[in-house]
Each structure stands twice: as structure tokens, then as C-alpha cells.
XYZ file of C-alpha atoms in Angstrom:
156
model
C -44.808 39.540 39.057
C -46.582 36.782 37.154
C -45.750 33.184 38.043
C -43.196 31.485 35.837
C -42.190 27.935 34.988
C -38.377 28.059 35.303
C -37.943 25.396 32.582
C -39.523 27.627 29.918
C -37.888 30.634 28.311
C -40.096 33.685 28.074
C -39.522 36.429 25.602
C -41.110 39.846 25.614
C -42.112 41.605 22.429
C -42.119 45.352 23.094
C -43.972 46.826 20.146
C -43.722 50.482 19.214
C -47.096 51.133 17.597
C -48.753 48.412 19.693
C -52.315 49.347 18.763
C -51.832 49.464 15.013
C -53.239 46.934 12.567
C -50.087 44.840 12.175
C -49.349 44.764 15.903
C -52.935 43.851 16.776
C -52.887 41.075 14.157
C -49.653 39.661 15.589
C -50.907 39.738 19.172
C -54.322 38.267 18.386
C -52.699 35.589 16.220
C -50.107 34.615 18.824
C -52.690 34.391 21.593
C -55.091 32.430 19.347
C -52.276 30.004 18.413
C -51.320 29.566 22.056
C -54.935 28.763 22.945
C -55.255 26.495 19.888
C -58.190 28.565 18.662
C -56.627 28.702 15.193
C -54.575 26.175 13.282
C -50.800 26.414 13.112
C -50.828 25.151 9.520
C -48.425 27.303 7.589
C -46.546 28.505 10.668
C -43.064 28.227 9.189
C -41.327 28.002 12.558
C -43.084 24.660 13.083
C -41.662 23.243 9.848
C -38.205 21.824 9.064
C -35.584 23.111 9.315
C -36.838 25.968 11.524
C -38.506 23.587 13.988
C -35.039 22.562 15.231
C -33.998 26.076 16.240
C -35.550 25.899 19.697
C -37.507 29.117 19.270
C -40.070 30.023 21.899
C -43.660 29.228 21.012
C -46.444 31.781 20.666
C -47.586 31.041 24.226
C -44.193 32.049 25.607
C -44.202 35.526 24.061
C -45.378 38.301 26.355
C -46.561 41.445 24.599
C -46.264 45.045 25.651
C -45.254 48.303 24.067
C -46.135 51.870 23.370
C -48.668 53.647 21.232
C -49.988 57.155 20.776
C -53.572 55.904 20.947
C -55.361 55.782 24.245
C -58.065 53.522 22.753
C -58.248 49.963 24.088
C -56.285 47.235 22.302
C -59.543 45.322 21.933
C -60.898 48.198 19.802
C -57.859 48.019 17.521
C -58.364 44.272 17.138
C -62.091 44.701 16.582
C -61.341 47.135 13.757
C -59.488 44.317 11.991
C -62.735 42.371 11.930
C -64.895 45.321 10.976
C -62.713 46.692 8.158
C -61.244 43.595 6.567
C -62.393 40.443 8.348
C -58.694 39.712 8.937
C -59.605 38.376 12.359
C -62.896 36.602 13.014
C -65.271 37.648 15.771
C -64.947 34.131 17.227
C -61.180 34.481 17.494
C -61.496 37.949 19.037
C -63.904 36.636 21.655
C -61.544 33.755 22.464
C -58.610 36.091 23.150
C -60.497 38.999 24.747
C -59.082 38.314 28.224
C -55.569 38.042 26.765
C -55.934 41.426 25.066
C -57.107 42.967 28.340
C -54.022 41.540 30.058
C -51.692 42.815 27.319
C -53.319 46.242 27.617
C -51.776 46.589 31.082
C -48.319 46.475 29.476
C -48.976 49.096 26.791
C -47.854 52.604 27.627
C -49.662 55.499 25.987
C -47.064 58.001 24.796
C -48.169 61.357 23.431
C -47.656 61.622 19.675
C -45.346 64.597 20.013
C -42.811 62.455 21.875
C -42.319 60.311 18.720
C -42.846 62.911 16.007
C -39.762 65.064 15.320
C -41.852 67.524 13.272
C -43.946 68.272 16.357
C -41.013 69.182 18.593
C -41.719 72.194 20.734
C -39.739 73.910 23.440
C -41.865 72.344 26.190
C -40.752 68.772 25.374
C -38.172 67.092 27.568
C -34.738 66.510 26.034
C -34.305 63.421 23.850
C -32.042 61.829 26.469
C -34.893 62.028 28.986
C -37.341 60.423 26.535
C -34.818 57.632 25.884
C -34.405 57.085 29.635
C -38.197 56.909 30.056
C -38.444 54.340 27.263
C -35.651 52.252 28.770
C -37.436 52.414 32.113
C -40.716 51.217 30.570
C -38.971 48.290 28.881
C -37.008 47.375 32.024
C -40.172 47.456 34.159
C -41.985 45.302 31.560
C -39.181 42.742 31.641
C -39.063 42.590 35.440
C -42.841 42.605 35.944
C -43.264 39.649 33.596
C -40.136 37.665 34.537
C -38.813 37.742 30.983
C -35.513 36.275 29.848
C -35.184 38.888 27.124
C -37.159 41.608 25.387
C -37.153 42.229 21.658
C -38.194 45.712 20.536
C -40.186 45.811 17.294
C -40.929 49.154 15.632
C -44.307 48.983 13.874
C -44.955 52.701 14.179
C -46.121 54.355 10.983
């Protein structure tokens, strides 16, 4: 388990589709904000009246999730730079270690386990898949000492 400051709340973001463009943008952005590599200008949660809500900051969000891709998260983030320049190479370099750490909390799930049109007789029952997913999320929460986990579906 990672060390934890008991005075700070830590929230997990379990992202379904964790290696997609939107998920990679969110994770790179949060890590870059936490490291002060990018400006927080325009971050609405830092502005009134949202700044009084006591929300956790980007540095207190721990990322994990599932994806059908076995490619590294860094490759997904790099594609954002290559295709659209959404994320700069400088920012990617600054958060490379963070992405490698997040990668450890991303579970590769075969596409057929999420795609109802690909259901075959050799798949486990839905209840078993749900139990596996719950187990992954529970292990993520315990491993990272999280106060809560929010599941975000960014799967296409």
C-alpha cells in the first residue's frame, strides 16, 4: 500500500476505457496540474463559488481502471500529441513516471467481456464478470488507501 497523509482525502477515479483519448487527457492533465507543469487558469473548481466546496485537488485523485487495449498508457497519451497536439511533448515527458505508475492500476479486459454483441458460450456468466469488476475496484481502493472510488465510464 502506498503511504498516505491521514489529513488528506484521497479519491480514486476508476475509468472504464482508461486508455482512450478522453481518459488519457484527463489523467495527463490532472498529473500535470498536480506537478504545476501547466497552469490552473480556467479550472472552474478553483473559482468561486466552487472553490468553497472542499473538493479534492488533482494531486489527490488516484487513477486506475479497465481497458480492452494492452498498449501502454504512455502510448495512448503520446497519440494525443501526435494526432492533435492536445498534449505537448513537454507535458508528456513531465508526467511520464506518473503514467507508468497509473499503468499498474489499469486492468486489461478482453473486448468480448464488454461487448454484448460478441457474447459466446465460452464467456463466464454476467454475475461472474460483475464480481471480477467489483474485485478489481475493491483491490484498487485498498492498495491505494482511498477514501472512495468514483467509476467513470468513458468506453466507446
